[in-house]
Amino acid sequence: MAESRDSIADIWGPRTPYHRAWPTRADERTVETPDRWVQSACVLCSNGCGLDIAVKDGKIVGVRGRSEDRVNHGRLGPKGLHGWEANNSSDRLKVPLIRRGNRFIEASWDGAMNLIVSQSKNIRDRHTSSAIGFYTSGQLFLEEYYTLAVIGKAGLGTPHMDGNTRLCTATAAAALKESFGTDGQPGSYTDLDTTDAIFDVGHNMAEQQTVLWTRVLDRLAGPRRPKLVIMDPRPIPAAKEADVHLAPKPGTNVVVLNGLLRLIIQNGWISRAYIDAHTMGFEDLERTVAKWTPELVERIADVPQRKLHAAAEILGTAPTIVSAVLQGVYQSMQATAAACQVNNLHLIRGLIGRDGCGVYQMNGQPTAQNARECGADGDLPGFRNWSNPTHIEELARLWNVSRDIIPHWAPPTHAMQIFRYCEQGSIKMLWISATNPAVSLPNLPRIRRILDQEDLFLVVQDAFMTETAARADVVLPAAIWGEKTGCFTNVDRTVHLSHQAVEPPGEARSDFDIFLDYARLMDFRDKDGAALIKWRTPEEAFEAWKVCSKGRPCDYSGMTYAKLTGGSGIQWPCNEQFPDGATHLYTDGVYNTDPQYCETYGHDLDTGAQLTPQQYRAHNPTGRAIIKAADYIPPFEEPDKVYPLWLTTGRVVYHFHTRTKTGRVQALEDKAPEAFIEISKADALAYNIQNGDAIEARSRRGYVVAPAKITDIRQGLLFIPFHYGYWDDNSHPRAANEVTREDWDPVSKQPHYKLSAVCIRKV
Ligand code: SF4
């Protein structure tokens, strides 16, 4: 038994101050002495920390950080050090279940899969494959996503595939595509080691990517301390360390970002040479931001002018900047438009594609990057372009299928639309893997009605009886991390191979094996009559994926399972040109915007209208980054007399997603056992609310009851963590999404979780 530090009490651990080379700090927690260690990485946030799994007598008994890994240099956070305990939870699903009326009966795998296959065939024959939808996760492995993508796109040919990545990273992908031509983070975590300034926008890094924040804390404590600008309406832990904390009113991100860009342009803190050589659209940006004076920004966003000036000076004069963006932008008004303004900051200053100059359009879910790359979420594999016939032909050739079966006649269906089609009855079978929409989607009263519809055949594969699985017609018990082999990729393009450490419980199977079985039973064939899915093992799937990715931005062709074993994770692209992976993209200032190469022809940021190939070519962006401007659009719902307060949602440090795993880990659960409603001192006074009082927050959709937590959050704004559902406590409405809105960003289609108008009362 070993515990190198108490990560529950001291989340980020002791400081190792530095500049340039981040020292190692080996974090470890085991509850028994292991017989062996198995290489893996953490899947409890998108940071992707390298770790080894401790195994004793066929059971996981702990983890230790991998000091040689480029992502974490040995460090692990509280979720990483404790989260593995969920694998050993006694309530794991162990056998397939089939619904009979109001209860489940145990079934054999043959029985469950035959039922799914007969329903699939029946629905496909009667209603076409467009009556079948898939909703997946940010938790599966690359090999599983790719297999699912080929089944959906070349086996069935359904356009209705998405993942919960739509809720957390769709805007990251959209903003990267709009600005740079394709998905893929330009920077690297190593940029934090040398950067002069950090701009963290709507990103509670200290509680979400705790190890990344540890890296920042170590820089802040070391020589050549970088300046820190935080933009977030809440008093998040990072705000305490900030040189400037901008706390805008909900829904005004574009206002503040335009105000910052205006000051930077006006003060001449831009790189004319870079703008002229490598970008297009600057004049439009200059025109659009011109009206956003500090006075106007203060009036609309309630950000004091002196703070805006101070932030602009840091971001305008620092020789290098790292920016990180997450849900405070992605789940708010004008998500893609705001995220693009952060890209614009780097483009107009020429701070991209070199050390110290990273743009992290962050991911929330650990393996979200792979869902996007492999095409399990609505994108096409290898960041290919739905609107480019050449890209469709490439996939048809690769899979040896007719191009006509690959759905490309319209944009892929996004998650909220998939659920709408289920509601309307045109999707008759929905297969949900490793995610929990009955807690994580907005406007839960409606989502529950949809999932409970009699004429929807609902398949759920998961490790636990989640709130969603409880509504299924068939439940398939899934193996999880540590019980299967496969790769996943983090925010800065680092690919880790996670080896199987232990056997799954009972009859649980990996998602990979379940999808292979489905493909075999459905008898999906290629044009020559051979099996469509030609791989049998995760490693064979990885080799097939390498072929699909070759020549595309996410090129894995230089990686092998052997190369990914024994050392650090490796960044893509990894190929003949970059045999050890590439730290930065766009080092030469040439972007992926060539019309034949780009992943999208772009959108109008206000309306989401797609640009045609002709419109795109007319602007001739080839090789240049696209600076896209956006003016402010007010939120669709704002506080009024009946619902006078804003409500925003987010995370706490001890939990992940809907607590399916972390809620089953005693140490994490003990620290954060219950939802709460964060409220400002002024509002608490006005409503006569004390800390701990039970209060009800009610919107036009539903209501939540939780204890009050009085903090320095801005007046007029409430916060509820979104992790809490009902599997362990259904005594009262406590899921934040009982009240949230289901409208979405016009480009990324990411729902507006951060913007609900509510009223409150003591109960
Ligand atoms: S920072 Fe994220 S990936 Fe790293 S240990 Fe914590 S939860 Fe796991």
PDB file of N, CA, C and O and ligand atoms in Angstrom, residues 42-49 75-81 208-212, ligand 1:
ATOM      1  N   CYS A  42      -4.853   8.076 -18.088  1.00  0.00           N
ATOM      2  CA  CYS A  42      -6.091   8.347 -17.346  1.00  0.00           C
ATOM      3  C   CYS A  42      -7.202   8.785 -18.314  1.00  0.00           C
ATOM      4  O   CYS A  42      -6.964   9.577 -19.221  1.00  0.00           O
ATOM      5  N   VAL A  43      -8.404   8.264 -18.086  1.00  0.00           N
ATOM      6  CA  VAL A  43      -9.554   8.675 -18.912  1.00  0.00           C
ATOM      7  C   VAL A  43     -10.614   9.382 -18.085  1.00  0.00           C
ATOM      8  O   VAL A  43     -11.803   9.166 -18.275  1.00  0.00           O
ATOM      9  N   LEU A  44     -10.199  10.245 -17.198  1.00  0.00           N
ATOM     10  CA  LEU A  44     -11.207  10.963 -16.417  1.00  0.00           C
ATOM     11  C   LEU A  44     -11.214  12.456 -16.701  1.00  0.00           C
ATOM     12  O   LEU A  44     -11.916  13.218 -16.034  1.00  0.00           O
ATOM     13  N   CYS A  45     -10.433  12.888 -17.669  1.00  0.00           N
ATOM     14  CA  CYS A  45     -10.612  14.211 -18.277  1.00  0.00           C
ATOM     15  C   CYS A  45      -9.773  14.238 -19.544  1.00  0.00           C
ATOM     16  O   CYS A  45      -9.042  13.292 -19.841  1.00  0.00           O
ATOM     17  N   SER A  46      -9.823  15.323 -20.278  1.00  0.00           N
ATOM     18  CA  SER A  46      -9.176  15.357 -21.588  1.00  0.00           C
ATOM     19  C   SER A  46      -7.676  15.596 -21.510  1.00  0.00           C
ATOM     20  O   SER A  46      -7.016  15.663 -22.534  1.00  0.00           O
ATOM     21  N   ASN A  47      -7.130  15.706 -20.276  1.00  0.00           N
ATOM     22  CA  ASN A  47      -5.694  15.947 -20.173  1.00  0.00           C
ATOM     23  C   ASN A  47      -4.891  14.745 -20.636  1.00  0.00           C
ATOM     24  O   ASN A  47      -3.825  14.889 -21.214  1.00  0.00           O
ATOM     25  N   GLY A  48      -5.388  13.529 -20.335  1.00  0.00           N
ATOM     26  CA  GLY A  48      -4.718  12.331 -20.806  1.00  0.00           C
ATOM     27  C   GLY A  48      -3.380  12.093 -20.133  1.00  0.00           C
ATOM     28  O   GLY A  48      -2.340  11.928 -20.803  1.00  0.00           O
ATOM     29  N   CYS A  49      -3.364  12.034 -18.793  1.00  0.00           N
ATOM     30  CA  CYS A  49      -2.104  11.838 -18.069  1.00  0.00           C
ATOM     31  C   CYS A  49      -1.651  10.379 -18.200  1.00  0.00           C
ATOM     32  O   CYS A  49      -2.439   9.454 -17.974  1.00  0.00           O
ATOM     33  N   ARG A  75       2.702  13.251 -12.663  1.00  0.00           N
ATOM     34  CA  ARG A  75       1.655  13.752 -11.754  1.00  0.00           C
ATOM     35  C   ARG A  75       0.282  13.163 -12.092  1.00  0.00           C
ATOM     36  O   ARG A  75      -0.018  12.930 -13.264  1.00  0.00           O
ATOM     37  N   LEU A  76      -0.514  13.005 -11.060  1.00  0.00           N
ATOM     38  CA  LEU A  76      -1.921  12.624 -11.236  1.00  0.00           C
ATOM     39  C   LEU A  76      -2.759  13.437 -10.266  1.00  0.00           C
ATOM     40  O   LEU A  76      -2.282  13.817  -9.189  1.00  0.00           O
ATOM     41  N   GLY A  77      -3.987  13.705 -10.656  1.00  0.00           N
ATOM     42  CA  GLY A  77      -4.897  14.472  -9.796  1.00  0.00           C
ATOM     43  C   GLY A  77      -5.780  13.543  -8.976  1.00  0.00           C
ATOM     44  O   GLY A  77      -5.654  12.317  -9.038  1.00  0.00           O
ATOM     45  N   PRO A  78      -6.713  14.121  -8.212  1.00  0.00           N
ATOM     46  CA  PRO A  78      -7.559  13.284  -7.343  1.00  0.00           C
ATOM     47  C   PRO A  78      -8.391  12.258  -8.112  1.00  0.00           C
ATOM     48  O   PRO A  78      -8.536  11.116  -7.671  1.00  0.00           O
ATOM     49  N   LYS A  79      -8.925  12.641  -9.276  1.00  0.00           N
ATOM     50  CA  LYS A  79      -9.730  11.672 -10.038  1.00  0.00           C
ATOM     51  C   LYS A  79      -8.830  10.565 -10.584  1.00  0.00           C
ATOM     52  O   LYS A  79      -9.198   9.399 -10.580  1.00  0.00           O
ATOM     53  N   GLY A  80      -7.643  10.940 -11.058  1.00  0.00           N
ATOM     54  CA  GLY A  80      -6.726   9.939 -11.596  1.00  0.00           C
ATOM     55  C   GLY A  80      -6.272   8.954 -10.531  1.00  0.00           C
ATOM     56  O   GLY A  80      -6.186   7.750 -10.765  1.00  0.00           O
ATOM     57  N   LEU A  81      -5.985   9.462  -9.340  1.00  0.00           N
ATOM     58  CA  LEU A  81      -5.446   8.597  -8.286  1.00  0.00           C
ATOM     59  C   LEU A  81      -6.521   7.723  -7.640  1.00  0.00           C
ATOM     60  O   LEU A  81      -6.215   6.681  -7.064  1.00  0.00           O
ATOM     61  N   GLN A 208     -10.827  21.172 -13.612  1.00  0.00           N
ATOM     62  CA  GLN A 208     -11.112  20.201 -14.667  1.00  0.00           C
ATOM     63  C   GLN A 208      -9.879  19.436 -15.105  1.00  0.00           C
ATOM     64  O   GLN A 208      -9.867  18.224 -15.130  1.00  0.00           O
ATOM     65  N   GLN A 209      -8.843  20.147 -15.527  1.00  0.00           N
ATOM     66  CA  GLN A 209      -7.588  19.492 -15.897  1.00  0.00           C
ATOM     67  C   GLN A 209      -6.589  19.805 -14.781  1.00  0.00           C
ATOM     68  O   GLN A 209      -5.712  20.654 -14.934  1.00  0.00           O
ATOM     69  N   THR A 210      -6.731  19.123 -13.655  1.00  0.00           N
ATOM     70  CA  THR A 210      -5.961  19.513 -12.457  1.00  0.00           C
ATOM     71  C   THR A 210      -4.459  19.426 -12.695  1.00  0.00           C
ATOM     72  O   THR A 210      -3.698  20.215 -12.149  1.00  0.00           O
ATOM     73  N   VAL A 211      -4.038  18.468 -13.508  1.00  0.00           N
ATOM     74  CA  VAL A 211      -2.591  18.314 -13.716  1.00  0.00           C
ATOM     75  C   VAL A 211      -2.060  19.418 -14.648  1.00  0.00           C
ATOM     76  O   VAL A 211      -0.942  19.907 -14.475  1.00  0.00           O
ATOM     77  N   LEU A 212      -2.867  19.834 -15.581  1.00  0.00           N
ATOM     78  CA  LEU A 212      -2.453  20.952 -16.434  1.00  0.00           C
ATOM     79  C   LEU A 212      -2.322  22.223 -15.579  1.00  0.00           C
ATOM     80  O   LEU A 212      -1.401  23.020 -15.754  1.00  0.00           O
TER      81      LEU A 212
HETATM   82  S1  SF4 B   1      -5.806  15.761 -14.902  1.00  0.00           S
HETATM   83 FE1  SF4 B   1      -7.368  14.537 -15.925  1.00  0.00          FE
HETATM   84  S2  SF4 B   1      -6.224  12.945 -17.010  1.00  0.00           S
HETATM   85 FE2  SF4 B   1      -4.856  13.821 -15.432  1.00  0.00          FE
HETATM   86  S3  SF4 B   1      -5.128  12.535 -13.616  1.00  0.00           S
HETATM   87 FE3  SF4 B   1      -6.588  14.228 -13.440  1.00  0.00          FE
HETATM   88  S4  SF4 B   1      -8.493  13.443 -14.331  1.00  0.00           S
HETATM   89 FE4  SF4 B   1      -6.847  12.102 -15.004  1.00  0.00          FE
END
